[in-house]
Every structure is written in structure tokens, then in C-alpha cells.
Amino acid sequence: MTSTRQPRPAIAALYTGLGLTLVALLLPYVNGAALSGHIRAGYPSYDQARIGTAVTTWLIYLSVLGALGILGWLCAIWAAGTRKPWARRAATALLPIGAGIALFNLLIRDTSGDTGLPPLLGWTGLLPCLAGLAAVALMWTKQPR
């Protein structure tokens, strides 16, 4: 009988954050109507072409952030999995950067006075930060070897 080694809790939390980042990245594409409807509500004078341009701009921005987030998660997973001595410090540094960007995306107001993103997308962007917070906390606790 072979035993399967269970992943360390911190690495499991890092993988959870990666998964939540993928969800946050894909949600605007899956639910594109929410983004276009939010822009249409904030800018009723915009024609469909202008709304389409605004949606495309947001999708590019969110895609770049998502790709950078995925890269950050993968690096953190690799560093923690190979027990690099700097893994905890790197994950700790990445957490406020990611959380700051997520809060910015949730709270930023555009010229219409409304938030730039629909609330669903803004709050979904914060979910990976919860996994990141758990991962960092777990990384700083003593783990059995």
C-alpha cells in the first residue's frame, strides 16, 4: 500500500488562492452582461460601441491583473513547496499588494460617481486575498515536517 502525502495546509491555501484568482479572472468573461450593464447604467448616453470599448478596456485590465496574480500564486506555491527560505517573506509582501489592488478595484469611482466595476466583480476580486491571508498565516506557523 502506498501512502499519499497530504499537502501542507499553507500550500493548500495557496492553491485555493490560485483557484479563486482563476474564478475572478474568468467571471467577467462568463458574465459579461454584468460589466456592460454596469457601464450602461453609469453612462446612459453611451452608444453600444462606446460601451463595448469600455468593456474591452476593463477586460484587458482585469486580464493583465489576473495573469500577474496567477504568476504570483505559482511562484509562491513553488517557493513554499520547495521550502525556499524566502518563501514566507515573499508571500507576506505579495499579500498587501494583491489586497491593495483588489480594494482599489472594489472601491474606485469613475466619472459617473459609481464604482468602476459592478459589485459582484469587485467582491469576487477580494476572495483570493482571503486565501492569501490564510496562506501567509499558515506559512508563519510552525509546520510539521
Coordinates of C-alpha atoms in Angstrom, one line a residue:
M1 CA 0.0 0.0 0.0
T2 CA 1.4 3.4 -0.9
S3 CA 0.7 6.4 1.2
T4 CA -0.2 9.6 -0.3
R5 CA 1.4 12.6 1.3
Q6 CA -1.1 15.2 2.1
P7 CA -0.2 18.8 1.0
R8 CA 0.8 21.1 3.8
P9 CA -2.0 23.5 4.8
A10 CA -0.2 26.6 3.6
I11 CA 0.3 25.1 0.1
A12 CA -3.4 24.1 0.1
A13 CA -4.3 27.7 0.9
L14 CA -2.0 28.9 -1.9
Y15 CA -3.7 26.6 -4.4
T16 CA -7.1 27.8 -3.2
G17 CA -5.9 31.4 -3.8
L18 CA -4.8 30.3 -7.3
G19 CA -8.2 28.8 -8.0
L20 CA -10.1 31.8 -6.7
T21 CA -7.9 34.1 -8.9
L22 CA -8.9 32.0 -11.9
V23 CA -12.5 32.4 -10.9
A24 CA -12.1 36.1 -10.6
L25 CA -10.3 36.3 -13.9
L26 CA -12.9 34.3 -15.8
L27 CA -16.0 35.8 -14.2
P28 CA -16.1 39.0 -16.3
Y29 CA -15.9 36.9 -19.4
V30 CA -18.6 34.4 -18.3
N31 CA -20.8 37.2 -17.0
G32 CA -20.0 39.9 -19.5
A33 CA -23.6 41.3 -19.2
A34 CA -22.9 42.5 -15.7
L35 CA -20.0 44.6 -16.8
S36 CA -21.7 46.1 -19.8
G37 CA -24.9 46.7 -17.9
H38 CA -23.0 48.4 -15.1
I39 CA -21.3 50.7 -17.6
R40 CA -24.6 51.3 -19.4
A41 CA -26.3 52.3 -16.1
G42 CA -23.5 54.7 -15.2
Y43 CA -23.3 56.2 -18.7
P44 CA -26.8 56.2 -20.3
S45 CA -25.7 58.5 -23.1
Y46 CA -23.0 56.0 -24.3
D47 CA -23.8 54.2 -27.5
Q48 CA -23.2 50.4 -27.9
A49 CA -19.8 50.9 -29.5
R50 CA -18.6 53.1 -26.6
I51 CA -19.9 50.6 -24.0
G52 CA -18.1 47.9 -26.0
T53 CA -14.8 49.9 -25.8
A54 CA -15.2 50.4 -22.1
V55 CA -15.9 46.7 -21.5
T56 CA -12.9 45.8 -23.6
T57 CA -10.7 48.2 -21.7
W58 CA -11.8 46.7 -18.3
L59 CA -11.3 43.1 -19.6
I60 CA -7.8 43.9 -20.7
Y61 CA -7.0 45.5 -17.4
L62 CA -8.5 42.6 -15.4
S63 CA -6.8 40.0 -17.6
V64 CA -3.4 41.6 -17.0
L65 CA -4.0 41.7 -13.3
G66 CA -5.3 38.1 -13.3
A67 CA -2.2 36.9 -15.2
L68 CA 0.1 38.7 -12.8
G69 CA -1.9 37.3 -9.9
I70 CA -1.6 33.7 -11.3
L71 CA 2.2 34.3 -11.7
G72 CA 2.4 35.4 -8.1
W73 CA 0.5 32.4 -6.9
L74 CA 2.5 30.0 -8.9
C75 CA 5.8 31.5 -7.6
A76 CA 4.5 31.3 -4.1
I77 CA 3.4 27.7 -4.5
W78 CA 6.8 26.8 -6.0
A79 CA 8.7 28.6 -3.3
A80 CA 6.7 27.1 -0.4
G81 CA 6.7 23.7 -2.0
T82 CA 10.5 23.7 -2.3
R83 CA 10.8 25.3 1.1
K84 CA 12.8 28.2 -0.1
P85 CA 14.0 30.3 2.9
W86 CA 12.5 33.5 1.5
A87 CA 9.0 32.0 0.7
R88 CA 7.3 33.4 3.8
R89 CA 8.7 36.9 3.2
A90 CA 7.7 36.9 -0.4
A91 CA 4.2 35.7 0.3
T92 CA 3.9 38.3 3.0
A93 CA 5.0 41.0 0.6
L94 CA 2.6 39.9 -2.1
L95 CA -0.4 39.9 0.2
P96 CA -0.8 43.6 0.7
I97 CA 0.0 44.3 -2.9
G98 CA -2.8 42.0 -4.1
A99 CA -5.2 43.1 -1.4
G100 CA -4.5 46.8 -2.2
I101 CA -5.2 46.2 -5.9
A102 CA -8.4 44.3 -5.0
L103 CA -9.6 47.0 -2.7
F104 CA -8.8 49.6 -5.4
N105 CA -10.9 47.7 -7.9
L106 CA -13.7 47.3 -5.4
L107 CA -13.8 51.0 -4.3
I108 CA -12.6 53.0 -7.3
R109 CA -15.2 55.5 -8.5
D110 CA -15.4 56.5 -12.1
T111 CA -16.6 59.8 -13.5
S112 CA -20.2 58.7 -13.2
G113 CA -19.9 58.6 -9.5
D114 CA -20.5 54.8 -9.4
T115 CA -17.9 52.2 -8.8
G116 CA -15.8 51.3 -11.8
L117 CA -16.7 47.6 -11.5
P118 CA -20.0 46.0 -10.7
P119 CA -20.1 44.9 -7.0
L120 CA -20.1 41.2 -7.9
L121 CA -16.8 41.6 -9.8
G122 CA -15.2 43.8 -7.1
W123 CA -16.1 41.5 -4.3
T124 CA -15.0 38.4 -6.3
G125 CA -11.6 40.0 -6.7
L126 CA -11.2 40.1 -2.9
L127 CA -11.8 36.4 -2.5
P128 CA -8.2 35.4 -3.4
C129 CA -6.9 37.8 -0.7
L130 CA -8.7 35.7 2.0
A131 CA -6.9 32.6 0.8
G132 CA -3.7 34.6 0.7
L133 CA -4.2 35.8 4.3
A134 CA -4.8 32.2 5.4
A135 CA -1.7 31.0 3.5
V136 CA 0.6 33.7 5.0
A137 CA -0.7 32.9 8.5
L138 CA -0.1 29.2 7.9
M139 CA 3.3 29.9 6.5
W140 CA 4.4 31.7 9.6
T141 CA 3.1 29.0 12.0
K142 CA 5.4 26.0 12.7
Q143 CA 4.6 23.2 10.3
P144 CA 5.4 19.6 11.0
R145 CA 8.0 18.2 8.6

